Amino acid sequence: MSAIICSNKGKKMKSRNGIITWGFVILSPLAHADISYVDKTHVLNTLTNNIEQQYVEVKKIDKISDTLTELKASPAFTNSQSQEQFASLLTAELQKFDKHFTVQWRNPNESQNNKTKRESWFTKLSRKNSGFNRVEVLDGNIGYVDFLGFDELSKNSRNIAESVMGFVSNVDALIFDLRNNGGGSAEMVQFISSYFLKPNTHLNSIYWRATDSTREFRTFGNVSDSIHLDTPIYILTSNDTFSAAEEFAYNLKHLERATLVGETTKGGANPWQFYELGSGFRAGIPIAKAINPKTKTNWESIGVKPHIETSRANALDVAYKIALNEVKKSVSNEHQIKEINDKLEELSNATPFKETPQSTM
């Protein structure tokens, strides 16, 4: 699999396997010398040309070009004093069209030893248990998996994910907590999805403008444990849920395999690549886009809307109550039923939720 979805954390353009990433980069907070009007104009023109040649959403290009032309005549353009301010201005304007756009400035005169090293997203996930924060079986035999990102699928991360999925393999319902999940690898999305869907299920496709080609991503043919096609799945979302986490939620939503609870997600669906702009600037420009086999579109800029809307703070309690009531219908063990009833009573004062019809986006 060649594409990965990345987080909104700072990172390199390529993963350890040389794979294009999806996401934002973090701009340096330090101020530097003023940037000249000539340099700003050159950077803006180069940026516009690169977008026209590379940006995957071709229908948006004319509007983006018009916006950048208008920006050049604006006070904000004139008043951008530092390279960082100018990069932030360009990023803000471009992200009105696509949240994966970014512009970054790197000081060419700063020595390598003095540079503040940013930890790559996958390095962070790797040292943090491949992103898995909390895995447990809650009262009522409800599984709960909380993770901050989808790590690259390696031998080590696969072993960790297998252990996680094995730990919750006998639950009667499962909650995935993606409220703080910034994204990661589409291969890990495939792998985890393979535990709950039939082999070779079409999850997503990615269209690449440069080659005018589309690649399909499907569930794997085998996993280490049995596939649980009937286990109820609940996915918690927030407006910080991003990229690969959004894909996971979007895929399972439209395959009617999971119930989403929480907030509409951040809205980033297009993989990007860096292009040099000169004067130390570079731009992350989306060069491909996700295409869902069911909706024929994706969640770019609009996010993934949950089935049940509630605040991120209440999402777990709301999903937990729904899961308990669902499991209660199908179990016969009197001790488990009592455990469920006791837990439901404990949660009885939780904030009421509003159920909304499933949207098409």
XYZ file of C-alpha atoms in Angstrom, residues 12 64 90 149 152 163 183 223 236 267 271 273 278 296 315 317 336 338:
18
model
C 8.649 15.014 7.606
C -7.637 29.742 -5.068
C -0.600 31.971 3.373
C -2.838 7.783 16.096
C 2.916 2.720 10.447
C -2.339 -7.756 21.272
C -4.262 10.223 12.112
C -5.685 -11.508 10.764
C -16.080 8.441 19.501
C -12.091 17.494 7.774
C -2.587 13.512 0.923
C 3.626 16.724 -0.693
C 12.413 29.804 -2.650
C -17.995 8.566 -4.323
C -19.310 11.092 24.046
C -20.852 8.081 28.525
C -23.916 -9.762 33.472
C -27.182 -7.135 36.848
